[in-house]
Short mmCIF file of C-alpha atoms in Angstrom, two decimals:
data_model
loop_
_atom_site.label_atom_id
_atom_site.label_comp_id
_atom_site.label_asym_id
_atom_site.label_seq_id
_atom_site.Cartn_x
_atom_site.Cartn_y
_atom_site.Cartn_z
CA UNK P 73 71.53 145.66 39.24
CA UNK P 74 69.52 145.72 35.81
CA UNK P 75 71.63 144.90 32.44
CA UNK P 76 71.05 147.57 29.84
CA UNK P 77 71.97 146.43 26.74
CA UNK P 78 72.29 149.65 24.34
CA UNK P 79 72.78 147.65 21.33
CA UNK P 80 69.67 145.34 21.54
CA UNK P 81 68.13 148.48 23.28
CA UNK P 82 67.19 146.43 26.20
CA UNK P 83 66.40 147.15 30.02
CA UNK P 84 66.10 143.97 32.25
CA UNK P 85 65.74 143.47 35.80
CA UNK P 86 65.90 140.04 37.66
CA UNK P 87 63.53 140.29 40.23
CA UNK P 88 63.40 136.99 42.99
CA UNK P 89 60.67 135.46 44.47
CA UNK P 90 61.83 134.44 47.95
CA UNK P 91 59.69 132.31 51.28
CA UNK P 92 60.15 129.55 53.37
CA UNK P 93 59.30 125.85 51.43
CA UNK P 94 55.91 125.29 49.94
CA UNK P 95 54.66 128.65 50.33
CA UNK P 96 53.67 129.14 46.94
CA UNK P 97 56.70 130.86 45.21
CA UNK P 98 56.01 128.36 42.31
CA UNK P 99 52.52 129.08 42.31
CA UNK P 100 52.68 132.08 41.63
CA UNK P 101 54.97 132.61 38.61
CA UNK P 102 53.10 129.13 37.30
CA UNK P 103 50.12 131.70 37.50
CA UNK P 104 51.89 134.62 35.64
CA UNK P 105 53.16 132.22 33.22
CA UNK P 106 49.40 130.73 32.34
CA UNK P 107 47.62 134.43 32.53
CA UNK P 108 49.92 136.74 30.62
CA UNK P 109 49.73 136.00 26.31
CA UNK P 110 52.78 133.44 24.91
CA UNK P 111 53.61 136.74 23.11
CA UNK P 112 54.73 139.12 26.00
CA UNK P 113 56.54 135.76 27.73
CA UNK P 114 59.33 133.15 27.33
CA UNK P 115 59.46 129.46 28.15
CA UNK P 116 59.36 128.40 31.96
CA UNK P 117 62.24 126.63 32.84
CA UNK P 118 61.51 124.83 36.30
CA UNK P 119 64.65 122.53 38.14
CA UNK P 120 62.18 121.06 40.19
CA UNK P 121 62.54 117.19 42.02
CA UNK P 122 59.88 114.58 40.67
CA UNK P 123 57.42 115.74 43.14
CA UNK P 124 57.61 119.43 42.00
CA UNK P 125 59.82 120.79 44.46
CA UNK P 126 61.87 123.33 43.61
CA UNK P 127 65.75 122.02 43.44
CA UNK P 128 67.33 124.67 42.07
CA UNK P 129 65.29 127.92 40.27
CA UNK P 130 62.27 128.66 38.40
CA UNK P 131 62.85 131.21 35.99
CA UNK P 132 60.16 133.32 33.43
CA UNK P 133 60.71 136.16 31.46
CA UNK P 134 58.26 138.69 30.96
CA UNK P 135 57.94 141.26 28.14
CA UNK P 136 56.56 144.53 29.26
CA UNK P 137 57.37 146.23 25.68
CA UNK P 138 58.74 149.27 24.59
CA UNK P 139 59.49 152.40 26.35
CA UNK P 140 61.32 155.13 25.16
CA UNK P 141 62.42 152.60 22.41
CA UNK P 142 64.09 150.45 25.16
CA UNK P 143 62.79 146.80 25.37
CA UNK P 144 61.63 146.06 29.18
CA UNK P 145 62.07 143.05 30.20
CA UNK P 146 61.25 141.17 33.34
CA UNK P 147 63.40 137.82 34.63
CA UNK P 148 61.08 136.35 37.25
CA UNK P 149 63.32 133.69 39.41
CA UNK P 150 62.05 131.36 42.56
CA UNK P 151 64.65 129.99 45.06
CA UNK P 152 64.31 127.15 46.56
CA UNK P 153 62.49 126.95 49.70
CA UNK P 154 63.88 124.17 51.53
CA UNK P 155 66.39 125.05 54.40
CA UNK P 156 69.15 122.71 53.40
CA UNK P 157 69.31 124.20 49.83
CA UNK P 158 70.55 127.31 51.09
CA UNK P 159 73.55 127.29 48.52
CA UNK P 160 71.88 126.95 45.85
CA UNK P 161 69.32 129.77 47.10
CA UNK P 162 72.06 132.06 47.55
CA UNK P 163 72.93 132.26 44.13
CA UNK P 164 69.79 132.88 42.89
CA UNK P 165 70.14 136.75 44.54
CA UNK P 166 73.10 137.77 42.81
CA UNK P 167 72.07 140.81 40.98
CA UNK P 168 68.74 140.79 41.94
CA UNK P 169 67.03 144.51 41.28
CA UNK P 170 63.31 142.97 43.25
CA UNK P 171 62.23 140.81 45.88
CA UNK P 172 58.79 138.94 46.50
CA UNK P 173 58.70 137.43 50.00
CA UNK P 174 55.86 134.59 49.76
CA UNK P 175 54.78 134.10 53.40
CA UNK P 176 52.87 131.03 54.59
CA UNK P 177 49.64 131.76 56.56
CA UNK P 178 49.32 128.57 57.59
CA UNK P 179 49.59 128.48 61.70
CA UNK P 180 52.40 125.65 61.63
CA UNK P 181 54.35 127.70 59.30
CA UNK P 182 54.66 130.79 61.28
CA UNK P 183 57.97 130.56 62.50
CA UNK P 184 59.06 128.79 58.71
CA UNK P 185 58.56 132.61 57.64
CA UNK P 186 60.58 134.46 60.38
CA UNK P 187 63.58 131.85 59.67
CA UNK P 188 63.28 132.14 56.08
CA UNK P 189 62.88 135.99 55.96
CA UNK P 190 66.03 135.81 58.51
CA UNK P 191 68.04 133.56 55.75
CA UNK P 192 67.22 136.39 52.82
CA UNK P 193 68.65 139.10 55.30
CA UNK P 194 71.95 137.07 56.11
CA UNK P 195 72.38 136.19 52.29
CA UNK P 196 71.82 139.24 50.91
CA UNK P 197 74.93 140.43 53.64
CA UNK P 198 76.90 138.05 52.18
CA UNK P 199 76.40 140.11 48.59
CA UNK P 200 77.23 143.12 50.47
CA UNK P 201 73.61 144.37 50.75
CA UNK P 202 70.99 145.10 52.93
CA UNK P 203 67.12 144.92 53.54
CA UNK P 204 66.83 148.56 52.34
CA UNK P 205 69.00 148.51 49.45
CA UNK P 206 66.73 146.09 47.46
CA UNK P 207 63.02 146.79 46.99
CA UNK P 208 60.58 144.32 48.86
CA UNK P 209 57.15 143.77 49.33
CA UNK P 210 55.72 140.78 51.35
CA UNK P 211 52.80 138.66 49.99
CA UNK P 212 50.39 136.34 52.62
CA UNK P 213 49.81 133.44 50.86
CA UNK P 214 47.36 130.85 51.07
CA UNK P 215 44.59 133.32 52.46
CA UNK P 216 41.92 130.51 51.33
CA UNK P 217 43.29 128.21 54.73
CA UNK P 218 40.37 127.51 56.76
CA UNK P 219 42.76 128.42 60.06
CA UNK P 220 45.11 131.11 58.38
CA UNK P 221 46.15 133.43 60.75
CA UNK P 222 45.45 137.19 60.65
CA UNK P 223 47.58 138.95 57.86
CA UNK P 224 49.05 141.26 60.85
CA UNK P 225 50.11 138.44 63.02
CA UNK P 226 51.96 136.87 59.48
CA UNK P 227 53.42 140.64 59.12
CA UNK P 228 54.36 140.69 63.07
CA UNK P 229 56.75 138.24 62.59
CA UNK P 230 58.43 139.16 59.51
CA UNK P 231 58.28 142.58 59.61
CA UNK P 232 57.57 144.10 63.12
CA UNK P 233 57.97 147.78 62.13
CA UNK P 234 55.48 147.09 58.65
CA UNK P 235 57.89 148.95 56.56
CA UNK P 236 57.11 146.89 53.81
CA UNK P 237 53.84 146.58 51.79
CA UNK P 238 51.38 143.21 52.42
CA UNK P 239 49.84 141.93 49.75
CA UNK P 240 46.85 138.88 50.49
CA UNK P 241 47.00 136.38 47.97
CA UNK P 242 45.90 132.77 47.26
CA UNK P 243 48.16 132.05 44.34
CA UNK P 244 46.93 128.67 43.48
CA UNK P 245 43.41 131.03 42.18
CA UNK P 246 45.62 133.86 41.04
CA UNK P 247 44.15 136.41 44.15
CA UNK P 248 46.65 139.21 44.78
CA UNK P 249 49.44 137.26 42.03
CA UNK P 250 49.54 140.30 39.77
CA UNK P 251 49.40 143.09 42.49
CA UNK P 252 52.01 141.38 44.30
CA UNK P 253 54.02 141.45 40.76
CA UNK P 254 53.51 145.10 39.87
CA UNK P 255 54.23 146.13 43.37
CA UNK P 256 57.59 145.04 43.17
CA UNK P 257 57.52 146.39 39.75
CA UNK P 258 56.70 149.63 40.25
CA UNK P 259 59.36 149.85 43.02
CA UNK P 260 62.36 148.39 40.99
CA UNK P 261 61.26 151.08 38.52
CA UNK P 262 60.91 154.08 40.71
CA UNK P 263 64.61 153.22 42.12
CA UNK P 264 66.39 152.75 38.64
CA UNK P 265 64.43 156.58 38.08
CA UNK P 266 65.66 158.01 40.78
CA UNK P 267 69.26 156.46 40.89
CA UNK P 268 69.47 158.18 37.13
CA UNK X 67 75.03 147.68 44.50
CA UNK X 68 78.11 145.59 44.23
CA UNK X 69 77.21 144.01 41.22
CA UNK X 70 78.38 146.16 38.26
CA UNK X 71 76.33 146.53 35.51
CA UNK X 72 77.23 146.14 31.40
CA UNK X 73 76.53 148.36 28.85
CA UNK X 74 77.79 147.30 25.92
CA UNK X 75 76.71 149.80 23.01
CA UNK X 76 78.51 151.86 20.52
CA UNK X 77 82.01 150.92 18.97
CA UNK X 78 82.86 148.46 22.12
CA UNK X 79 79.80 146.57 21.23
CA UNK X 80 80.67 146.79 17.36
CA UNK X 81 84.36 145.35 18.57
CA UNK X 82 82.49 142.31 20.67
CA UNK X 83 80.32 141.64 17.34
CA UNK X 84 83.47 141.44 15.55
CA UNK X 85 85.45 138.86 18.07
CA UNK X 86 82.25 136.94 18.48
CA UNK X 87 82.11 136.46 14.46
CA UNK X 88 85.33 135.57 14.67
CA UNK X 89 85.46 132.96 16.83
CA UNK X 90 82.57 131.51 15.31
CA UNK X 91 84.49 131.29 12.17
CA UNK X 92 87.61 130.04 13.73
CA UNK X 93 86.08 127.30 16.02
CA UNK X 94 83.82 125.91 13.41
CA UNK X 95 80.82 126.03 16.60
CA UNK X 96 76.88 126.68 15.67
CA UNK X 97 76.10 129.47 18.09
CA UNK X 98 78.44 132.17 20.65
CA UNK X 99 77.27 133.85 22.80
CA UNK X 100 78.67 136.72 25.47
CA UNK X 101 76.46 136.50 28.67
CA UNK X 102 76.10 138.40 32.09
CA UNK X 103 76.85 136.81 35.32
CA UNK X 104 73.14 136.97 36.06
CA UNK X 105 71.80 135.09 32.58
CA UNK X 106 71.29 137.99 30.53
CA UNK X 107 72.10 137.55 26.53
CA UNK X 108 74.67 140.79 26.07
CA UNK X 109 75.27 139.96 22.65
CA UNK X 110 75.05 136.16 20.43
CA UNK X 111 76.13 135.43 17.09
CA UNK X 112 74.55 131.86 14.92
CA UNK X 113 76.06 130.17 12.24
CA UNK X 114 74.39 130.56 9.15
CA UNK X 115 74.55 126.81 8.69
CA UNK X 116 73.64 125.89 12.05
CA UNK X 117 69.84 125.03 13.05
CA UNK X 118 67.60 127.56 14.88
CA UNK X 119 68.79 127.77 18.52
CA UNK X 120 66.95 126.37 21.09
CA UNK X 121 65.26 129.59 23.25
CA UNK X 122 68.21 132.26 24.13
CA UNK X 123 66.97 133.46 27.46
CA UNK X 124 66.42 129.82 28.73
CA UNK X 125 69.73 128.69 27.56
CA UNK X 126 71.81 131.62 29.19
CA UNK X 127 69.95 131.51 32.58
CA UNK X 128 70.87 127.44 32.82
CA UNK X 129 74.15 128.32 31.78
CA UNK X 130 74.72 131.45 34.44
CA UNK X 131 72.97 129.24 37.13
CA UNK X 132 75.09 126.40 35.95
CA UNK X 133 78.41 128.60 36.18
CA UNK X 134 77.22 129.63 39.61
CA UNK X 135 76.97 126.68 40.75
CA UNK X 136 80.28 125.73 39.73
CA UNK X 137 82.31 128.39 41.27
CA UNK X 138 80.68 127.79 44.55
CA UNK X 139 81.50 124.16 44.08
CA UNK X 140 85.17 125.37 43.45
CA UNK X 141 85.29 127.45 46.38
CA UNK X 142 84.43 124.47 48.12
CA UNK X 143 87.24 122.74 47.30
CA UNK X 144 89.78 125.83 47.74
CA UNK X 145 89.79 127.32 44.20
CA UNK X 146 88.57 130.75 43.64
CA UNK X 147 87.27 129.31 40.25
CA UNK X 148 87.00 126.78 37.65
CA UNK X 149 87.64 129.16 34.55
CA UNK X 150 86.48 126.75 31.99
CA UNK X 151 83.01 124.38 32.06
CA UNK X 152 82.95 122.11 29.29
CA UNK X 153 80.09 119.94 28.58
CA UNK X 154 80.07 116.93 26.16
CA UNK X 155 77.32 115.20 24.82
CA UNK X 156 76.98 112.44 22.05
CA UNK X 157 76.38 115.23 19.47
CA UNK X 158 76.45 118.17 20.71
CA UNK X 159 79.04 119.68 23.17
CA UNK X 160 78.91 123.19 25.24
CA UNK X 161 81.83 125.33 26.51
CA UNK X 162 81.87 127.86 28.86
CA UNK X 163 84.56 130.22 29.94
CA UNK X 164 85.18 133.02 32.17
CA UNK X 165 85.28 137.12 31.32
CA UNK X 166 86.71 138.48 34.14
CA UNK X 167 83.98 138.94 36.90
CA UNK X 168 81.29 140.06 35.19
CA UNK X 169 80.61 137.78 32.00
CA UNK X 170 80.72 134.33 30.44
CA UNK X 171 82.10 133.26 26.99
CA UNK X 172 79.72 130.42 26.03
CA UNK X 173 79.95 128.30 22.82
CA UNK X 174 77.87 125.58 21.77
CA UNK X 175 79.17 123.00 19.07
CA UNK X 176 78.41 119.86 17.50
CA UNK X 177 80.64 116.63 16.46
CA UNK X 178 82.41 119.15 13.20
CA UNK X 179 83.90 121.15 15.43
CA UNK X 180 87.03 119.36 17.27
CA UNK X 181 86.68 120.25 21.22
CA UNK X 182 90.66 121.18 21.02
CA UNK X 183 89.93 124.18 18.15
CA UNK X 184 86.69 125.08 20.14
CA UNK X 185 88.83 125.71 23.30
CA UNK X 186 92.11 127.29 21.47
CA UNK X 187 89.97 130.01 19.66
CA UNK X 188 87.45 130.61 22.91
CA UNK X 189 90.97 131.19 25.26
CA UNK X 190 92.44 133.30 22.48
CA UNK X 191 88.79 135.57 22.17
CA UNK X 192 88.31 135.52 25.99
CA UNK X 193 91.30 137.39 26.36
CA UNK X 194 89.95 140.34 23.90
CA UNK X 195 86.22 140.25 25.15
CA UNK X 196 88.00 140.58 28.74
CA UNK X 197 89.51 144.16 27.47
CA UNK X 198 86.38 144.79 25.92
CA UNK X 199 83.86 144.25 28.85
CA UNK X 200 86.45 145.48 31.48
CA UNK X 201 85.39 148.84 29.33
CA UNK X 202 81.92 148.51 29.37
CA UNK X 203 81.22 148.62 33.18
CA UNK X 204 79.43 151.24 34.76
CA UNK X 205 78.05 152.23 37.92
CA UNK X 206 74.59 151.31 37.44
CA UNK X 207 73.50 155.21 38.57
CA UNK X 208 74.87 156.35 36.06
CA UNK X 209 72.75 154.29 33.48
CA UNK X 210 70.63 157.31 32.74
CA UNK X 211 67.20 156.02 32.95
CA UNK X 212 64.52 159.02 33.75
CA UNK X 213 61.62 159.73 34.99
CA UNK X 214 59.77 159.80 31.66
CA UNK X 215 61.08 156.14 31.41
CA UNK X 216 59.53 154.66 34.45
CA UNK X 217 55.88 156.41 33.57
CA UNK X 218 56.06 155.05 30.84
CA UNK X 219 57.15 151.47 32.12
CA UNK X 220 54.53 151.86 34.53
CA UNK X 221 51.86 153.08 32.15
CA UNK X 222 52.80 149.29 30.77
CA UNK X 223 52.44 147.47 33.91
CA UNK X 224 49.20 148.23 33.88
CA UNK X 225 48.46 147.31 30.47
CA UNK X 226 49.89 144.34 31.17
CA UNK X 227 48.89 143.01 34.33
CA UNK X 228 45.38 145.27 35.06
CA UNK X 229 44.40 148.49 37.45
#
């Protein structure tokens, strides 16, 4: 849940960007990180092997500025995809107020994204929550694939009953990388509003 | 949510300051800080001596991911925990120890400081920031953030990132 900290009168919420390996989870807050000015971010740390996969987290804080003389501040983390890093995955969602879910739309990775959207369910259980307690929105990645499949078939198998919003994207360009962002934004937001 | 939330403000903060300054004093270290489970900077103190700190936000989310890591790695091997982390280096050294459930004690000193007075004041200062935080938890719906708040949040999301 977001840390308020009266005394530096700050508001920040860890939101995570989840998907099965090499769908773009990188990408995407590599994007955020080159668009948005040095003055309204942090560093990027990446724990990443030598051939840029993600080992443990990549993490970017965002400045959103001042409201209601509260600093806003964004923590943008990315798990690691990879099955077999599941621990370390896990403890990337503790606390987390937001979740991305970067879905492949490459054909071979269809059933990558039902596992890995499985996984998220199973360890957010083991944090005692579930899929409707934390905000999500989905994101199709990799829309620029000459054979990506249909955005609905992507959603069929993550989401059957669409309760969540689809964004399309093709991170590596930046396409759909800041709606994706402020969707999730905007719910985190509207939740901490309403819980108050 | 299981996760509690901090809020450390008012005279509880003040009292946190105070231990924090304390410590640094008494342990002879360059930088304290108090962070969140999750790698949020609740409150930091730097010597006056000491060099500019490397960037805050980076250094507490290695150290909260690092902690993590641990404490699954003790589970592992039957412990619930591993209440202290210490890391040494050739110059530089880093300590980390446990508040409770919720928060991490984390000092970071060079070759002046002896590890043994870095660890005797930390233990004697975790047990006071323990009271302290144990005080400061609240049920995050009762944080108090309005409606007013998230227009206005918004109105920035869209400064920030486009219509």
């Amino acid at each position: 849940m977001s840390t308020i900290n009266f005394a530096a009168r700050e508001i920040n919420f860890k939101i995570v960007y989840y998907g099965p390996g090499m769908s773009g989870k990188t990408t995407n807050l590599k994007w955020v990180f080159g668009q948005i000015p040095d003055t309204r971010r942090g560093d990027m740390v990446s724990l990443a092997t030598e051939d840029e996969r993600t080992l443990f987290f990549d993490f970017l804080p965002v400045d959103l500025g001042e409201v209601k003389g509260f600093k806003t501040r964004f923590h943008l983390y990315t798990v690691p995809g990879q099955v077999f890093y599941n621990a370390s995955r896990k403890l990337i969602l503790r606390g987390v107020d937001g979740i991305v879910f970067v879905a492949d739309s490459a054909p071979n990775r269809l059933r990558a994204n039902a596992e890995s959207f499985r996984n998220l369910r199973e360890n957010l259980a083991e944090y005692g929550l579930t899929m409707d307690e934390v905000p999500i929105v989905l994101q199709a990645n990799k829309r620029d694939l000459p054979d990506a499949l249909p955005v609905e078939m992507v959603q069929m198998v993550i989401d059957p009953d669409k309760k969540y919003s689809m964004f399309e994207a093709v991170a590596s360009t930046g396409v759909g990388v800041f709606e994706t962002l402020k969707a999730v934004s905007r719910l985190v937001l509207s939740r901490v509003a309403t819980a108050g | 949510m299981i996760e509690p939330a901090i809020a450390l403000y008012g005279s509880t903060f003040q009292s946190v300051m105070k231990t924090l300054e304390e410590l640094l004093r008494e342990s002879g270290a360059r930088y304290v800080m108090l962070l969140d489970r999750k790698g949020f900077v609740l409150a930091h103190k730097e010597a006056l001596w000491a060099p500019r700190p490397p960037a805050l936000d980076s250094l507490a989310t290695l150290i909260a991911g690092n902690a993590a890591a641990t404490q699954a790695l003790a589970k592992m091997l039957g412990e619930p925990r591993f209440q202290e982390i210490v890391h040494q280096g050739e110059q530089n050294g880093l300590y980390v120890e446990e508040i409770g459930e919720v928060a991490l004690l984390t000092i970071l000193f060079d070759n002046s400081a002896p590890l043994g007075r870095v660890k005797l004041t930390a233990k004697k200062a975790a047990q006071a920031l323990e009271r302290l935080t144990r005080e400061a938890i609240v049920t995050p719906n009762k944080l108090g953030i309005d409606t007013d708040y998230r227009d206005g949040a918004n109105a920035l999301l869209d400064e920030l990132f486009g219509n």
